[in-house]
Amino acid sequence: MKVVGFVGSPRKNGNTDVLVQQVLDGAVEAGADVEKFYINEMNIKGCQGCTYCREVDGCKLKDDMSQVYDALKNADGFVFGSPIYFFQFTSQMRQVIDRCWALVNPDFTSRIEAGKKAIIVSAQGNPEPDAFKGVFEEFTQVLQMFGMDVKGTFVDVGHHAPGEAKENAELMEQAKTAGIELFK
Ligand SMILES: Cc1cc2nc3c(=O)[nH]c(=O)nc-3n(C[C@H](O)[C@H](O)[C@H](O)COP(=O)(O)O)c2cc1C
């Protein structure tokens, strides 16, 4: 079993990274092979809307997104993590989402196998847990377009300094347990 984590924050060891890592640590404990992508360090352009992928199974742009396409096609489970920037996921994460258009057929069926498992993690300065509920619900719908089974959403709230999420012992435990149970 392979689990891939995506960190949409530009901050390594930031709150999102800490949460993604917790889930991956749990997956390792359950016997999975894991890999983590720092999207900010990858060369990924935004979707050009060129419609190439409407005619052909693939993207015309040749950049590091090919690694993401391979991961999405071949892995069994995913941890998608992004902090909230101005009421949304970061632009880094949004670029990846838009480029996933190349994984959707013209009839809106998915070009990746259904049944993969996913966990969403996020971090926000706002202490109100439901403040960006809509963002997570919409992203869940995106993942469901690809036939993914979204197993849970874990959000660190009320923190700004990198790594402060670690102070939330309950959330850390929940994220790790979610990773352990990803394949149950
Ligand atoms: C450009 C920018 C925009 C932000 N916008 C919001 C926001 O709209 N709502 C919010 O609650 N927090 C916002 N934050 C705070 C971050 O979500 C918060 O600091 C989070 O813990 C960062 O996660 P990270 O450590 O994974 O980078 C913003 C931070 C930055 C840098």
PDB file of C-alpha atoms and ligand atoms in Angstrom:
ATOM      1  CA  MET A   1       0.000   0.000   0.000  1.00  0.00           C
ATOM      2  CA  LYS A   2       1.257   3.431  -0.895  1.00  0.00           C
ATOM      3  CA  VAL A   3       0.186   6.705   0.723  1.00  0.00           C
ATOM      4  CA  VAL A   4       1.207  10.079  -0.694  1.00  0.00           C
ATOM      5  CA  GLY A   5       1.027  13.368   1.202  1.00  0.00           C
ATOM      6  CA  PHE A   6       0.791  16.795  -0.452  1.00  0.00           C
ATOM      7  CA  VAL A   7       1.818  19.906   1.485  1.00  0.00           C
ATOM      8  CA  GLY A   8       0.263  23.055  -0.003  1.00  0.00           C
ATOM      9  CA  SER A   9       1.886  25.411   2.505  1.00  0.00           C
ATOM     10  CA  PRO A  10       5.141  27.119   1.547  1.00  0.00           C
ATOM     11  CA  ARG A  11       6.295  26.547   5.157  1.00  0.00           C
ATOM     12  CA  LYS A  12       8.221  23.334   5.750  1.00  0.00           C
ATOM     13  CA  ASN A  13       7.528  22.174   9.323  1.00  0.00           C
ATOM     14  CA  GLY A  14       4.553  24.547   9.421  1.00  0.00           C
ATOM     15  CA  ASN A  15       1.187  23.550  10.838  1.00  0.00           C
ATOM     16  CA  THR A  16      -0.056  21.866   7.657  1.00  0.00           C
ATOM     17  CA  ASP A  17       3.206  19.947   7.246  1.00  0.00           C
ATOM     18  CA  VAL A  18       3.025  18.773  10.879  1.00  0.00           C
ATOM     19  CA  LEU A  19      -0.511  17.432  10.320  1.00  0.00           C
ATOM     20  CA  VAL A  20       0.307  15.778   6.976  1.00  0.00           C
ATOM     21  CA  GLN A  21       3.302  14.122   8.663  1.00  0.00           C
ATOM     22  CA  GLN A  22       1.173  12.853  11.552  1.00  0.00           C
ATOM     23  CA  VAL A  23      -1.152  11.072   9.107  1.00  0.00           C
ATOM     24  CA  LEU A  24       1.824   9.684   7.166  1.00  0.00           C
ATOM     25  CA  ASP A  25       3.449   8.471  10.420  1.00  0.00           C
ATOM     26  CA  GLY A  26       0.210   6.670  11.221  1.00  0.00           C
ATOM     27  CA  ALA A  27       0.171   5.105   7.738  1.00  0.00           C
ATOM     28  CA  VAL A  28       3.765   3.907   8.242  1.00  0.00           C
ATOM     29  CA  GLU A  29       2.729   2.362  11.560  1.00  0.00           C
ATOM     30  CA  ALA A  30      -0.014   0.519   9.631  1.00  0.00           C
ATOM     31  CA  GLY A  31       2.611  -0.818   7.190  1.00  0.00           C
ATOM     32  CA  ALA A  32       2.257   1.601   4.257  1.00  0.00           C
ATOM     33  CA  ASP A  33       5.012   3.047   2.082  1.00  0.00           C
ATOM     34  CA  VAL A  34       4.768   6.829   2.171  1.00  0.00           C
ATOM     35  CA  GLU A  35       5.995   9.777   0.120  1.00  0.00           C
ATOM     36  CA  LYS A  36       5.549  13.498   0.682  1.00  0.00           C
ATOM     37  CA  PHE A  37       5.463  16.260  -1.939  1.00  0.00           C
ATOM     38  CA  TYR A  38       6.141  19.892  -1.032  1.00  0.00           C
ATOM     39  CA  ILE A  39       4.172  21.561  -3.818  1.00  0.00           C
ATOM     40  CA  ASN A  40       5.890  24.918  -3.250  1.00  0.00           C
ATOM     41  CA  GLU A  41       9.248  23.356  -4.150  1.00  0.00           C
ATOM     42  CA  MET A  42       7.951  21.873  -7.378  1.00  0.00           C
ATOM     43  CA  ASN A  43       7.859  23.473 -10.788  1.00  0.00           C
ATOM     44  CA  ILE A  44       4.111  23.443 -11.440  1.00  0.00           C
ATOM     45  CA  LYS A  45       2.401  25.985 -13.685  1.00  0.00           C
ATOM     46  CA  GLY A  46      -1.270  26.867 -13.547  1.00  0.00           C
ATOM     47  CA  CYS A  47      -3.703  25.272 -15.996  1.00  0.00           C
ATOM     48  CA  GLN A  48      -3.609  27.103 -19.338  1.00  0.00           C
ATOM     49  CA  GLY A  49      -7.149  26.104 -20.310  1.00  0.00           C
ATOM     50  CA  CYS A  50      -5.749  24.932 -23.664  1.00  0.00           C
ATOM     51  CA  THR A  51      -8.264  22.023 -23.917  1.00  0.00           C
ATOM     52  CA  TYR A  52      -5.474  19.617 -25.030  1.00  0.00           C
ATOM     53  CA  CYS A  53      -6.614  17.230 -22.280  1.00  0.00           C
ATOM     54  CA  ARG A  54     -10.162  17.262 -23.708  1.00  0.00           C
ATOM     55  CA  GLU A  55      -8.811  15.493 -26.803  1.00  0.00           C
ATOM     56  CA  VAL A  56      -5.929  13.493 -25.324  1.00  0.00           C
ATOM     57  CA  ASP A  57      -5.384  11.611 -22.039  1.00  0.00           C
ATOM     58  CA  GLY A  58      -2.611  13.840 -20.695  1.00  0.00           C
ATOM     59  CA  CYS A  59      -1.466  17.416 -20.126  1.00  0.00           C
ATOM     60  CA  LYS A  60       0.352  19.490 -22.721  1.00  0.00           C
ATOM     61  CA  LEU A  61       2.481  21.204 -20.068  1.00  0.00           C
ATOM     62  CA  LYS A  62       5.600  19.239 -19.232  1.00  0.00           C
ATOM     63  CA  ASP A  63       6.590  20.077 -15.670  1.00  0.00           C
ATOM     64  CA  ASP A  64       6.669  18.514 -12.178  1.00  0.00           C
ATOM     65  CA  MET A  65       2.915  17.964 -12.291  1.00  0.00           C
ATOM     66  CA  SER A  66       3.786  14.684 -14.048  1.00  0.00           C
ATOM     67  CA  GLN A  67       4.980  13.406 -10.634  1.00  0.00           C
ATOM     68  CA  VAL A  68       1.624  14.347  -9.124  1.00  0.00           C
ATOM     69  CA  TYR A  69      -0.296  12.642 -11.965  1.00  0.00           C
ATOM     70  CA  ASP A  70       1.775   9.456 -11.442  1.00  0.00           C
ATOM     71  CA  ALA A  71       1.152   9.570  -7.692  1.00  0.00           C
ATOM     72  CA  LEU A  72      -2.600  10.093  -8.119  1.00  0.00           C
ATOM     73  CA  LYS A  73      -2.801   7.214 -10.594  1.00  0.00           C
ATOM     74  CA  ASN A  74      -0.622   4.744  -8.696  1.00  0.00           C
ATOM     75  CA  ALA A  75      -0.972   5.324  -4.939  1.00  0.00           C
ATOM     76  CA  ASP A  76      -3.745   3.865  -2.794  1.00  0.00           C
ATOM     77  CA  GLY A  77      -4.244   6.708  -0.318  1.00  0.00           C
ATOM     78  CA  PHE A  78      -3.580  10.430  -0.042  1.00  0.00           C
ATOM     79  CA  VAL A  79      -3.222  13.209   2.500  1.00  0.00           C
ATOM     80  CA  PHE A  80      -4.057  16.582   0.978  1.00  0.00           C
ATOM     81  CA  GLY A  81      -2.918  19.504   3.143  1.00  0.00           C
ATOM     82  CA  SER A  82      -3.176  23.243   2.706  1.00  0.00           C
ATOM     83  CA  PRO A  83      -3.520  26.174   5.081  1.00  0.00           C
ATOM     84  CA  ILE A  84      -6.216  28.762   4.522  1.00  0.00           C
ATOM     85  CA  TYR A  85      -4.988  31.884   2.735  1.00  0.00           C
ATOM     86  CA  PHE A  86      -7.669  34.547   2.224  1.00  0.00           C
ATOM     87  CA  PHE A  87     -10.632  32.187   2.782  1.00  0.00           C
ATOM     88  CA  GLN A  88      -9.265  29.491   0.422  1.00  0.00           C
ATOM     89  CA  PHE A  89      -6.518  26.931  -0.036  1.00  0.00           C
ATOM     90  CA  THR A  90      -3.160  28.395  -1.078  1.00  0.00           C
ATOM     91  CA  SER A  91      -2.442  29.236  -4.712  1.00  0.00           C
ATOM     92  CA  GLN A  92       0.111  26.404  -4.699  1.00  0.00           C
ATOM     93  CA  MET A  93      -2.614  23.875  -3.890  1.00  0.00           C
ATOM     94  CA  ARG A  94      -5.092  25.541  -6.264  1.00  0.00           C
ATOM     95  CA  GLN A  95      -2.629  25.162  -9.162  1.00  0.00           C
ATOM     96  CA  VAL A  96      -2.442  21.424  -8.517  1.00  0.00           C
ATOM     97  CA  ILE A  97      -6.232  21.148  -8.302  1.00  0.00           C
ATOM     98  CA  ASP A  98      -6.747  23.005 -11.605  1.00  0.00           C
ATOM     99  CA  ARG A  99      -4.148  20.835 -13.348  1.00  0.00           C
ATOM    100  CA  CYS A 100      -6.138  17.759 -12.275  1.00  0.00           C
ATOM    101  CA  TRP A 101      -8.501  18.720 -15.119  1.00  0.00           C
ATOM    102  CA  ALA A 102      -6.226  16.454 -17.177  1.00  0.00           C
ATOM    103  CA  LEU A 103      -7.455  13.546 -15.042  1.00  0.00           C
ATOM    104  CA  VAL A 104     -11.109  14.185 -15.940  1.00  0.00           C
ATOM    105  CA  ASN A 105     -12.718  12.863 -19.144  1.00  0.00           C
ATOM    106  CA  PRO A 106     -14.921  15.165 -21.256  1.00  0.00           C
ATOM    107  CA  ASP A 107     -17.984  13.336 -19.826  1.00  0.00           C
ATOM    108  CA  PHE A 108     -16.723  14.189 -16.296  1.00  0.00           C
ATOM    109  CA  THR A 109     -15.786  10.599 -15.474  1.00  0.00           C
ATOM    110  CA  SER A 110     -12.411  10.115 -13.840  1.00  0.00           C
ATOM    111  CA  ARG A 111      -9.239   8.966 -15.583  1.00  0.00           C
ATOM    112  CA  ILE A 112      -7.985   7.495 -12.303  1.00  0.00           C
ATOM    113  CA  GLU A 113      -9.262   4.343 -10.689  1.00  0.00           C
ATOM    114  CA  ALA A 114     -12.062   4.852  -8.150  1.00  0.00           C
ATOM    115  CA  GLY A 115     -11.858   3.699  -4.534  1.00  0.00           C
ATOM    116  CA  LYS A 116      -8.667   5.436  -3.413  1.00  0.00           C
ATOM    117  CA  LYS A 117      -8.744   6.817   0.122  1.00  0.00           C
ATOM    118  CA  ALA A 118      -8.094  10.402   1.151  1.00  0.00           C
ATOM    119  CA  ILE A 119      -7.661  12.564   4.221  1.00  0.00           C
ATOM    120  CA  ILE A 120      -7.784  16.364   4.139  1.00  0.00           C
ATOM    121  CA  VAL A 121      -5.781  18.461   6.603  1.00  0.00           C
ATOM    122  CA  SER A 122      -5.638  22.211   6.992  1.00  0.00           C
ATOM    123  CA  ALA A 123      -4.504  25.049   9.252  1.00  0.00           C
ATOM    124  CA  GLN A 124      -6.087  28.424   9.870  1.00  0.00           C
ATOM    125  CA  GLY A 125      -5.465  31.422  12.090  1.00  0.00           C
ATOM    126  CA  ASN A 126      -9.176  31.837  12.734  1.00  0.00           C
ATOM    127  CA  PRO A 127     -10.109  30.090  16.004  1.00  0.00           C
ATOM    128  CA  GLU A 128     -13.628  29.252  14.761  1.00  0.00           C
ATOM    129  CA  PRO A 129     -13.508  25.606  13.545  1.00  0.00           C
ATOM    130  CA  ASP A 130     -16.385  25.991  11.065  1.00  0.00           C
ATOM    131  CA  ALA A 131     -15.153  29.284   9.542  1.00  0.00           C
ATOM    132  CA  PHE A 132     -13.956  27.624   6.313  1.00  0.00           C
ATOM    133  CA  LYS A 133     -16.172  24.540   6.379  1.00  0.00           C
ATOM    134  CA  GLY A 134     -17.284  25.319   2.808  1.00  0.00           C
ATOM    135  CA  VAL A 135     -13.684  25.105   1.534  1.00  0.00           C
ATOM    136  CA  PHE A 136     -13.299  21.588   2.916  1.00  0.00           C
ATOM    137  CA  GLU A 137     -16.720  20.497   1.667  1.00  0.00           C
ATOM    138  CA  GLU A 138     -15.989  21.778  -1.844  1.00  0.00           C
ATOM    139  CA  PHE A 139     -12.593  20.075  -1.887  1.00  0.00           C
ATOM    140  CA  THR A 140     -14.267  16.864  -0.718  1.00  0.00           C
ATOM    141  CA  GLN A 141     -16.509  17.147  -3.798  1.00  0.00           C
ATOM    142  CA  VAL A 142     -13.427  17.540  -6.016  1.00  0.00           C
ATOM    143  CA  LEU A 143     -11.929  14.354  -4.556  1.00  0.00           C
ATOM    144  CA  GLN A 144     -15.245  12.551  -4.940  1.00  0.00           C
ATOM    145  CA  MET A 145     -15.189  13.424  -8.666  1.00  0.00           C
ATOM    146  CA  PHE A 146     -12.147  11.143  -8.754  1.00  0.00           C
ATOM    147  CA  GLY A 147     -14.020   8.417  -6.909  1.00  0.00           C
ATOM    148  CA  MET A 148     -12.037   8.985  -3.712  1.00  0.00           C
ATOM    149  CA  ASP A 149     -13.364   7.936  -0.340  1.00  0.00           C
ATOM    150  CA  VAL A 150     -12.707  10.918   1.940  1.00  0.00           C
ATOM    151  CA  LYS A 151     -12.092   9.465   5.380  1.00  0.00           C
ATOM    152  CA  GLY A 152     -11.800  12.669   7.385  1.00  0.00           C
ATOM    153  CA  THR A 153     -10.815  16.324   7.627  1.00  0.00           C
ATOM    154  CA  PHE A 154      -8.485  17.568  10.366  1.00  0.00           C
ATOM    155  CA  VAL A 155      -7.958  21.284  10.873  1.00  0.00           C
ATOM    156  CA  ASP A 156      -5.554  23.124  13.167  1.00  0.00           C
ATOM    157  CA  VAL A 157      -7.257  26.344  14.260  1.00  0.00           C
ATOM    158  CA  GLY A 158      -6.109  29.546  15.938  1.00  0.00           C
ATOM    159  CA  HIS A 159      -2.398  29.205  15.225  1.00  0.00           C
ATOM    160  CA  HIS A 160       0.006  31.284  13.161  1.00  0.00           C
ATOM    161  CA  ALA A 161       3.554  30.354  14.171  1.00  0.00           C
ATOM    162  CA  PRO A 162       4.986  27.386  12.256  1.00  0.00           C
ATOM    163  CA  GLY A 163       4.580  24.079  14.079  1.00  0.00           C
ATOM    164  CA  GLU A 164       2.254  25.443  16.784  1.00  0.00           C
ATOM    165  CA  ALA A 165      -0.221  22.735  15.754  1.00  0.00           C
ATOM    166  CA  LYS A 166       1.898  20.307  17.794  1.00  0.00           C
ATOM    167  CA  GLU A 167       0.481  21.959  20.936  1.00  0.00           C
ATOM    168  CA  ASN A 168      -2.923  20.504  20.068  1.00  0.00           C
ATOM    169  CA  ALA A 169      -2.290  17.007  21.400  1.00  0.00           C
ATOM    170  CA  GLU A 170      -5.826  15.811  20.681  1.00  0.00           C
ATOM    171  CA  LEU A 171      -5.642  16.858  17.018  1.00  0.00           C
ATOM    172  CA  MET A 172      -2.186  15.278  16.657  1.00  0.00           C
ATOM    173  CA  GLU A 173      -3.537  12.018  18.020  1.00  0.00           C
ATOM    174  CA  GLN A 174      -6.616  12.158  15.747  1.00  0.00           C
ATOM    175  CA  ALA A 175      -4.457  12.743  12.666  1.00  0.00           C
ATOM    176  CA  LYS A 176      -2.126   9.864  13.522  1.00  0.00           C
ATOM    177  CA  THR A 177      -5.034   7.510  14.211  1.00  0.00           C
ATOM    178  CA  ALA A 178      -6.586   8.510  10.863  1.00  0.00           C
ATOM    179  CA  GLY A 179      -3.332   7.474   9.182  1.00  0.00           C
ATOM    180  CA  ILE A 180      -3.285   4.136  10.993  1.00  0.00           C
ATOM    181  CA  GLU A 181      -6.892   3.467  10.018  1.00  0.00           C
ATOM    182  CA  LEU A 182      -6.567   4.663   6.422  1.00  0.00           C
ATOM    183  CA  PHE A 183      -6.520   1.081   5.137  1.00  0.00           C
ATOM    184  CA  LYS A 184      -9.040  -0.486   7.470  1.00  0.00           C
TER     185      LYS A 184
HETATM  186  C1  LIG B   1      -1.243  35.229   2.945  1.00  0.00           C
HETATM  187  C2  LIG B   1      -1.944  34.655   4.153  1.00  0.00           C
HETATM  188  C3  LIG B   1      -3.309  34.683   4.189  1.00  0.00           C
HETATM  189  C4  LIG B   1      -4.004  34.123   5.284  1.00  0.00           C
HETATM  190  N1  LIG B   1      -5.354  34.127   5.282  1.00  0.00           N
HETATM  191  C5  LIG B   1      -6.031  33.578   6.322  1.00  0.00           C
HETATM  192  C6  LIG B   1      -7.457  33.556   6.334  1.00  0.00           C
HETATM  193  O1  LIG B   1      -8.136  34.027   5.414  1.00  0.00           O
HETATM  194  N2  LIG B   1      -8.060  32.985   7.407  1.00  0.00           N
HETATM  195  C7  LIG B   1      -7.359  32.438   8.456  1.00  0.00           C
HETATM  196  O2  LIG B   1      -7.979  31.936   9.384  1.00  0.00           O
HETATM  197  N3  LIG B   1      -6.000  32.423   8.455  1.00  0.00           N
HETATM  198  C8  LIG B   1      -5.315  32.968   7.421  1.00  0.00           C
HETATM  199  N4  LIG B   1      -3.942  32.960   7.416  1.00  0.00           N
HETATM  200  C9  LIG B   1      -3.230  32.303   8.544  1.00  0.00           C
HETATM  201  C10 LIG B   1      -2.762  30.892   8.217  1.00  0.00           C
HETATM  202  O3  LIG B   1      -3.824  30.095   7.707  1.00  0.00           O
HETATM  203  C11 LIG B   1      -2.202  30.232   9.488  1.00  0.00           C
HETATM  204  O4  LIG B   1      -1.089  30.976   9.946  1.00  0.00           O
HETATM  205  C12 LIG B   1      -1.800  28.781   9.321  1.00  0.00           C
HETATM  206  O5  LIG B   1      -1.511  28.224  10.583  1.00  0.00           O
HETATM  207  C13 LIG B   1      -0.583  28.636   8.424  1.00  0.00           C
HETATM  208  O6  LIG B   1      -0.351  27.272   8.194  1.00  0.00           O
HETATM  209  P1  LIG B   1       1.115  26.694   7.848  1.00  0.00           P
HETATM  210  O7  LIG B   1       1.919  26.773   9.116  1.00  0.00           O
HETATM  211  O8  LIG B   1       0.870  25.319   7.412  1.00  0.00           O
HETATM  212  O9  LIG B   1       1.685  27.543   6.758  1.00  0.00           O
HETATM  213  C14 LIG B   1      -3.259  33.537   6.356  1.00  0.00           C
HETATM  214  C15 LIG B   1      -1.852  33.541   6.296  1.00  0.00           C
HETATM  215  C16 LIG B   1      -1.201  34.084   5.218  1.00  0.00           C
HETATM  216  C17 LIG B   1       0.307  34.051   5.161  1.00  0.00           C
END
